[in-house]
Amino acid sequence: MSKFYTLLCLLILVVLSSNAQIKEFKESVKIPNPVCYSSGKVEKARIPPPKDFLLKSGEQPKCSIEVDYFGFTPEAKAAFQHAVDIWETMVKSEIPIRMKATWSDKLATDVLGSCGPETYYKNFKDAPYKDRYYPVAIAEKIANRELNGESRYDMIANFSSKINWYFGNDLETLDDKHDFITVVLHEIAHGLGFTGFFFVDEDDGLGAYGYYNFGDATSFDVLVGREATATIQLLDTAHYANLSTELKDALQSRKLYATSPIAMKRNDGNKPRLYAPLPFDDGSSIYHLRDITYPNGTINSLMTHAIGLGEAIHDPGPLTLGIMDDIGWSNIFIRFDQVKDTEELKPLVFNGWFESDYDVKAGSPRVIYSLDDFESHSDTIVLADVLGDGMYSAIYIPEDTAKNISYYIEVQDTMDRKRTAPALAPKEYYSIHIGEDNENPVISHEEIPYFILTEDQQQVVAIVDDNLGIDTVYVNYFVNGNEQTAFPLSWDYGNHYSGNFPFQVNTLKDGDEITYAIFAVDGSKNQNSTRLPEGNDLFSFRIEEIFEPVSSYRNNFDQETPDFILYDFDVYTASGFANGALHSLHPYLAPKIDNAELDFSTFLKKPIILKDGGSMTFDEVVLVEPGAANSIYGESDFYDYVIVEGSKDLGTTWQPLADGYDSSDQPTWLTNYNGGIPKDEQDSETEGTSEWFVHRAITFTDNDFFVAGDTVLVRFRIYSDPYAAGWGWAIDNLKIQTPVSSDLTLLSPGEINVYPNPFSNNVTVQISNVQHESQIQVELYNALGQKIYATEVMGVIGEYSEEINLSGYRSGMFLIKVSQNGQTVLTKKLIKN
């Protein structure tokens, strides 16, 4: 097994290109995206688009697929959009599906394209299967909300620029060309979820599945089974242990099928046959249909593993669409509130409704219950839509001896798909307790960060749950320590309660403090209650005022200031700094949860009236997790970053004043960040110092969002991805649209890298970016203060590097001084071994 794990670790190192991510992923499995191969043969075929597309007659599409193109020609874009238009009539989602498509010359000769989901999610709202991963586009469709955010793509695709393509949409593909629309349709299917986590490692002879951890599987993987009849699912560990030769044999058995109920219903009850060749084919096996079973020119041939010359297939086919439905593009949602505990024996009412992309099968909705936790016996209560309004209900009168009732909800749709709530019933189930209640309510609440006086009201929201039911929820609060009249929170839905602070906004001023606690009382005879926070602690937030706009601003942060929102940031003199600065949390936090993210920000409460060519400058130290090698801001592998943003609507929306950046922006930052990561860890423990300050300048109008005359709030923000983190961000000497002295030293200490330290014989001085033509002076002193080396270079601009040989000197301490235009920028102690 050691060889197997070593291979995986090496693969992850190659993929991530940053030791900042390794610990979290060192035993994870990054399955390559499926690829579409050229068969290399002429396989003439003409399959037109589906009727839904041909007959759409100007109707709105069922979803929106938004593509960002990189390197595409106009005719390639037009063909690509035609394929997108077809898929937009095939799958339904209220959430935009964002796709990155790259025209690449780096794909292998016989590879036409590749595509896959940008990430996967599990256990989100309404997820049909517990602990199973869904491609992000499906997860967002089911949850009906953005999970990736607008800054991340949902699908990532690459298409070969070396192929002789046919870009027409008339199905008249020439025999020496590949039909581009066909390949794009094929790859979009993979990006929409026709993929998963199975793989084979030939060196160790093991079959496996995994993503973040071994055992992770997708909604597609749930469908994969062996043999056409009496199918055994490959996720059934009683037959196919993960990391086993048995699973490997199954994965390359040539006898794998998709147990998709909808595809089977469209295929006369037959299971679609999957591509499972011997040996296993990375990028093709499992997540394609079998070529021999669905040959070119047939309606289900689009998702076979290879596409021939002259082959134009513009219809995904009923089997592909059936599988897509069953991996999550069509669903049954059970909308039943759990029945609460009761202190007295009384009739229990079950009611709720079902939502389905197909109709509910008559007679299938029911409650299945047990008085012994399903150990030996269960009974059924049929749920009926008595009024015909879609509300299903049933009344159950418990037996006199009943103390605990276990139950779950079950329903089928007209495509014979069964769903339960909870999803893993009867292994998991709901419970109803009959008898005296002594359980306190449970409250969760996200503390309010601050209240801006431009707002009319401040809402407080709490999630309050109780096994029996809630009687009242209320808030006690204080203004500057003076107790006010408590106010109630009203029930919104489910376990959500909310209300508004009743304070009079015109009586508040900048700097006032509001403190508060939330109370909940249940409906039991004992009136069980809970206070949050516990004990005598209080939540608190400050009143913040947006000041009058100014045309210029400066702050050296050497004293406390009311000018900034200081919730995630603070102004103080940190260790390693001689003076005050604006500091983020040190260290800043990472969620340590898959796909979670955090933002930490502060903004200047004085809006800036932008001038023509106006700019802001500041000194900074940035020690945040760097992205993968060659990644750029906006890509998924550009991990943590800092960014300066502006808002023209008092903070409702923010736009970048310049692209975000990370520790790799400066060699000094990157070297010190990576040097502080302990072995087998992922967070950097390096603490910032004023020696690493770098000067930054941003022109307000060098972007697509702001012009001279705009009145803009300025925000500084750290974005933190789920995993690694570091010290954070420090900002000093902020100047906004103020005159710059002509003799101002333009270099900052952090732009000068002196390495190695300690050194043996040679030490190098490297300056990353001399912005204006300068005189650079380097001086070296021994421990007695004697100057032993000096150099002066005129007219330096851009990068500067100099290696100093000290092999003739004994070991000990030295001092190096670097100056620009006669002004000292950096002094640093060096140790010679």
Short mmCIF file of N, CA, C and O in Angstrom, two decimals, residues 550-559 561-566 569 571 579-583 602-608 614-621 643-645 657 661 693-700 712-716 729-740 744 748:
data_model
loop_
_atom_site.label_atom_id
_atom_site.label_comp_id
_atom_site.label_asym_id
_atom_site.label_seq_id
_atom_site.Cartn_x
_atom_site.Cartn_y
_atom_site.Cartn_z
N VAL A 550 -14.80 63.21 0.81
CA VAL A 550 -13.59 64.03 0.76
C VAL A 550 -12.89 63.77 -0.57
O VAL A 550 -13.11 62.75 -1.24
N SER A 551 -12.03 64.68 -0.96
CA SER A 551 -11.29 64.51 -2.21
C SER A 551 -9.90 63.92 -1.98
O SER A 551 -9.26 63.46 -2.93
N SER A 552 -9.43 63.93 -0.73
CA SER A 552 -8.12 63.33 -0.43
C SER A 552 -8.15 62.82 1.00
O SER A 552 -8.99 63.24 1.82
N TYR A 553 -7.20 61.92 1.30
CA TYR A 553 -7.17 61.33 2.64
C TYR A 553 -5.79 60.75 2.87
O TYR A 553 -5.14 60.24 1.94
N ARG A 554 -5.32 60.82 4.12
CA ARG A 554 -4.07 60.15 4.49
C ARG A 554 -4.16 59.70 5.93
O ARG A 554 -4.85 60.30 6.76
N ASN A 555 -3.44 58.60 6.23
CA ASN A 555 -3.44 58.07 7.59
C ASN A 555 -2.21 57.18 7.76
O ASN A 555 -1.98 56.27 6.96
N ASN A 556 -1.39 57.48 8.79
CA ASN A 556 -0.23 56.63 9.07
C ASN A 556 -0.52 55.62 10.19
O ASN A 556 0.37 54.87 10.59
N PHE A 557 -1.76 55.62 10.72
CA PHE A 557 -2.24 54.63 11.67
C PHE A 557 -1.40 54.56 12.95
O PHE A 557 -1.32 53.52 13.59
N ASP A 558 -0.79 55.69 13.31
CA ASP A 558 -0.01 55.72 14.54
C ASP A 558 -0.87 55.97 15.78
O ASP A 558 -0.37 55.99 16.90
N GLN A 559 -2.16 56.16 15.56
CA GLN A 559 -3.08 56.31 16.68
C GLN A 559 -4.45 55.76 16.28
O GLN A 559 -4.72 55.55 15.10
N THR A 561 -8.24 55.36 15.22
CA THR A 561 -8.96 56.19 14.26
C THR A 561 -10.42 55.76 14.17
O THR A 561 -10.71 54.55 14.19
N PRO A 562 -11.35 56.71 14.07
CA PRO A 562 -12.76 56.36 13.84
C PRO A 562 -13.09 56.24 12.36
O PRO A 562 -14.25 56.06 12.00
N ASP A 563 -12.06 56.36 11.50
CA ASP A 563 -12.32 56.46 10.07
C ASP A 563 -12.58 55.12 9.39
O ASP A 563 -13.00 55.09 8.23
N PHE A 564 -12.29 54.02 10.09
CA PHE A 564 -12.45 52.70 9.48
C PHE A 564 -13.42 51.83 10.28
O PHE A 564 -13.54 51.97 11.50
N ILE A 565 -14.10 50.90 9.57
CA ILE A 565 -14.88 49.86 10.22
C ILE A 565 -13.88 48.85 10.79
O ILE A 565 -13.20 48.15 10.03
N LEU A 566 -13.77 48.77 12.09
CA LEU A 566 -12.76 47.92 12.72
C LEU A 566 -13.44 46.72 13.37
O LEU A 566 -13.54 46.59 14.59
N PHE A 569 -10.59 43.99 11.19
CA PHE A 569 -9.27 44.62 11.23
C PHE A 569 -9.16 45.48 12.49
O PHE A 569 -10.17 45.78 13.13
N VAL A 571 -6.37 48.75 14.43
CA VAL A 571 -5.21 49.64 14.31
C VAL A 571 -4.40 49.54 15.59
O VAL A 571 -4.90 49.83 16.68
N ASN A 579 5.78 51.00 14.44
CA ASN A 579 4.69 51.97 14.53
C ASN A 579 3.36 51.27 14.26
O ASN A 579 3.30 50.11 13.88
N GLY A 580 2.29 52.05 14.45
CA GLY A 580 0.96 51.51 14.22
C GLY A 580 0.70 51.24 12.75
O GLY A 580 1.31 51.83 11.86
N ALA A 581 -0.22 50.32 12.48
CA ALA A 581 -0.65 49.99 11.12
C ALA A 581 -2.06 49.42 11.20
O ALA A 581 -2.58 49.12 12.29
N LEU A 582 -2.70 49.30 10.06
CA LEU A 582 -4.02 48.70 9.96
C LEU A 582 -3.81 47.20 9.75
O LEU A 582 -3.30 46.78 8.70
N HIS A 583 -4.20 46.39 10.72
CA HIS A 583 -3.89 44.96 10.70
C HIS A 583 -5.17 44.13 10.57
O HIS A 583 -6.17 44.39 11.24
N THR A 602 -12.37 45.60 5.90
CA THR A 602 -12.54 46.90 6.54
C THR A 602 -12.71 47.92 5.45
O THR A 602 -12.21 47.73 4.33
N PHE A 603 -13.45 48.99 5.72
CA PHE A 603 -13.53 50.05 4.71
C PHE A 603 -13.45 51.44 5.34
O PHE A 603 -13.78 51.63 6.51
N LEU A 604 -12.96 52.35 4.56
CA LEU A 604 -12.83 53.74 4.96
C LEU A 604 -14.21 54.39 4.95
O LEU A 604 -14.91 54.35 3.93
N LYS A 605 -14.61 54.99 6.08
CA LYS A 605 -15.95 55.55 6.20
C LYS A 605 -16.08 56.93 5.56
O LYS A 605 -17.16 57.54 5.62
N LYS A 606 -15.00 57.43 4.99
CA LYS A 606 -15.04 58.69 4.26
C LYS A 606 -15.04 58.40 2.76
O LYS A 606 -14.01 58.00 2.22
N PRO A 607 -16.16 58.59 2.08
CA PRO A 607 -16.17 58.35 0.63
C PRO A 607 -15.21 59.30 -0.08
O PRO A 607 -15.01 60.44 0.33
N ILE A 608 -14.61 58.82 -1.16
CA ILE A 608 -13.63 59.59 -1.92
C ILE A 608 -14.26 60.07 -3.22
O ILE A 608 -14.83 59.28 -3.98
N GLY A 614 -6.67 60.07 -10.39
CA GLY A 614 -6.43 59.97 -8.95
C GLY A 614 -5.98 58.57 -8.55
O GLY A 614 -6.42 57.56 -9.11
N SER A 615 -5.11 58.52 -7.54
CA SER A 615 -4.58 57.22 -7.12
C SER A 615 -4.50 57.15 -5.61
O SER A 615 -4.62 58.14 -4.90
N MET A 616 -4.31 55.93 -5.13
CA MET A 616 -4.07 55.70 -3.72
C MET A 616 -2.77 54.91 -3.59
O MET A 616 -2.45 54.07 -4.44
N THR A 617 -2.01 55.18 -2.55
CA THR A 617 -0.78 54.45 -2.28
C THR A 617 -0.78 54.01 -0.83
O THR A 617 -1.40 54.64 0.03
N PHE A 618 -0.09 52.90 -0.57
CA PHE A 618 0.06 52.45 0.81
C PHE A 618 1.22 51.45 0.85
O PHE A 618 1.62 50.89 -0.18
N ASP A 619 1.76 51.25 2.04
CA ASP A 619 2.75 50.21 2.27
C ASP A 619 2.03 48.99 2.85
O ASP A 619 1.08 49.14 3.64
N GLU A 620 2.49 47.80 2.50
CA GLU A 620 1.77 46.61 2.95
C GLU A 620 2.70 45.42 3.10
O GLU A 620 3.76 45.33 2.47
N VAL A 621 2.28 44.50 3.96
CA VAL A 621 2.87 43.17 4.07
C VAL A 621 1.72 42.19 3.87
O VAL A 621 0.69 42.27 4.56
N ILE A 643 -7.53 42.05 -1.70
CA ILE A 643 -8.03 42.86 -2.81
C ILE A 643 -8.53 44.19 -2.27
O ILE A 643 -9.03 44.28 -1.13
N VAL A 644 -8.36 45.24 -3.07
CA VAL A 644 -8.87 46.56 -2.74
C VAL A 644 -10.05 46.82 -3.66
O VAL A 644 -9.94 46.71 -4.88
N GLU A 645 -11.20 47.21 -3.07
CA GLU A 645 -12.44 47.33 -3.83
C GLU A 645 -13.09 48.69 -3.57
O GLU A 645 -12.79 49.36 -2.59
N LEU A 657 -10.93 47.55 -7.52
CA LEU A 657 -10.15 48.66 -8.05
C LEU A 657 -8.95 48.14 -8.82
O LEU A 657 -8.41 48.81 -9.72
N TYR A 661 -4.43 39.81 -5.20
CA TYR A 661 -3.07 39.27 -5.24
C TYR A 661 -2.80 38.53 -3.94
O TYR A 661 -3.56 38.64 -2.96
N PHE A 693 7.68 45.45 4.28
CA PHE A 693 6.73 46.40 3.68
C PHE A 693 7.07 46.63 2.20
O PHE A 693 8.24 46.79 1.83
N VAL A 694 6.04 46.63 1.39
CA VAL A 694 6.16 46.94 -0.04
C VAL A 694 5.19 48.06 -0.37
O VAL A 694 4.06 48.09 0.14
N HIS A 695 5.62 48.97 -1.20
CA HIS A 695 4.81 50.12 -1.58
C HIS A 695 3.89 49.73 -2.73
O HIS A 695 4.32 49.10 -3.69
N ARG A 696 2.62 50.08 -2.63
CA ARG A 696 1.67 49.78 -3.70
C ARG A 696 0.92 51.03 -4.12
O ARG A 696 0.56 51.87 -3.28
N ALA A 697 0.69 51.14 -5.41
CA ALA A 697 -0.07 52.27 -5.97
C ALA A 697 -1.20 51.73 -6.83
O ALA A 697 -1.01 50.80 -7.62
N ILE A 698 -2.40 52.28 -6.66
CA ILE A 698 -3.58 51.87 -7.44
C ILE A 698 -4.24 53.12 -7.98
O ILE A 698 -4.55 54.05 -7.23
N THR A 699 -4.44 53.16 -9.29
CA THR A 699 -5.17 54.27 -9.91
C THR A 699 -6.65 53.93 -9.93
O THR A 699 -7.05 52.87 -10.42
N PHE A 700 -7.46 54.84 -9.41
CA PHE A 700 -8.89 54.55 -9.22
C PHE A 700 -9.63 54.24 -10.53
O PHE A 700 -10.60 53.48 -10.53
N VAL A 712 -16.83 57.25 -4.00
CA VAL A 712 -16.55 55.82 -3.81
C VAL A 712 -16.08 55.53 -2.39
O VAL A 712 -15.22 56.23 -1.86
N LEU A 713 -16.66 54.49 -1.78
CA LEU A 713 -16.10 53.93 -0.56
C LEU A 713 -14.97 52.98 -0.95
O LEU A 713 -15.05 52.29 -1.97
N VAL A 714 -13.93 52.90 -0.13
CA VAL A 714 -12.78 52.05 -0.41
C VAL A 714 -12.70 50.95 0.64
O VAL A 714 -12.74 51.23 1.85
N ARG A 715 -12.62 49.69 0.17
CA ARG A 715 -12.60 48.54 1.07
C ARG A 715 -11.34 47.70 0.85
O ARG A 715 -10.91 47.48 -0.28
N PHE A 716 -10.77 47.19 1.95
CA PHE A 716 -9.68 46.23 1.93
C PHE A 716 -10.24 44.89 2.40
O PHE A 716 -10.83 44.81 3.48
N TRP A 729 -2.55 40.41 6.68
CA TRP A 729 -2.31 41.63 5.93
C TRP A 729 -2.06 42.77 6.90
O TRP A 729 -2.76 42.90 7.91
N ALA A 730 -1.07 43.61 6.60
CA ALA A 730 -0.83 44.85 7.33
C ALA A 730 -0.72 45.99 6.33
O ALA A 730 -0.07 45.84 5.28
N ILE A 731 -1.35 47.13 6.64
CA ILE A 731 -1.39 48.28 5.73
C ILE A 731 -0.96 49.51 6.51
O ILE A 731 -1.43 49.75 7.64
N ASP A 732 -0.09 50.33 5.90
CA ASP A 732 0.40 51.53 6.58
C ASP A 732 0.59 52.65 5.56
O ASP A 732 0.63 52.41 4.35
N ASN A 733 0.68 53.87 6.09
CA ASN A 733 0.99 55.06 5.27
C ASN A 733 0.05 55.19 4.07
O ASN A 733 0.48 55.34 2.92
N LEU A 734 -1.24 55.12 4.36
CA LEU A 734 -2.26 55.22 3.31
C LEU A 734 -2.39 56.67 2.85
O LEU A 734 -2.55 57.58 3.67
N LYS A 735 -2.29 56.87 1.54
CA LYS A 735 -2.45 58.21 0.96
C LYS A 735 -3.37 58.10 -0.25
O LYS A 735 -3.13 57.29 -1.15
N ILE A 736 -4.44 58.88 -0.22
CA ILE A 736 -5.42 58.84 -1.29
C ILE A 736 -5.52 60.21 -1.94
O ILE A 736 -5.89 61.19 -1.28
N GLN A 737 -5.16 60.28 -3.19
CA GLN A 737 -5.23 61.50 -3.99
C GLN A 737 -4.53 62.67 -3.30
O GLN A 737 -5.03 63.80 -3.30
N THR A 738 -3.37 62.38 -2.70
CA THR A 738 -2.56 63.43 -2.09
C THR A 738 -1.30 63.63 -2.91
O THR A 738 -0.81 62.68 -3.54
N PRO A 739 -0.72 64.85 -2.94
CA PRO A 739 0.51 65.08 -3.72
C PRO A 739 1.64 64.19 -3.22
O PRO A 739 1.79 63.97 -2.02
N VAL A 740 2.45 63.69 -4.14
CA VAL A 740 3.59 62.84 -3.81
C VAL A 740 4.86 63.67 -3.92
O VAL A 740 5.13 64.29 -4.94
N LEU A 744 10.52 61.42 -2.70
CA LEU A 744 10.03 60.31 -1.89
C LEU A 744 10.73 59.02 -2.31
O LEU A 744 10.88 58.73 -3.50
N SER A 748 10.28 49.96 -1.14
CA SER A 748 9.93 49.58 0.22
C SER A 748 10.83 48.44 0.65
O SER A 748 11.36 47.70 -0.20
#
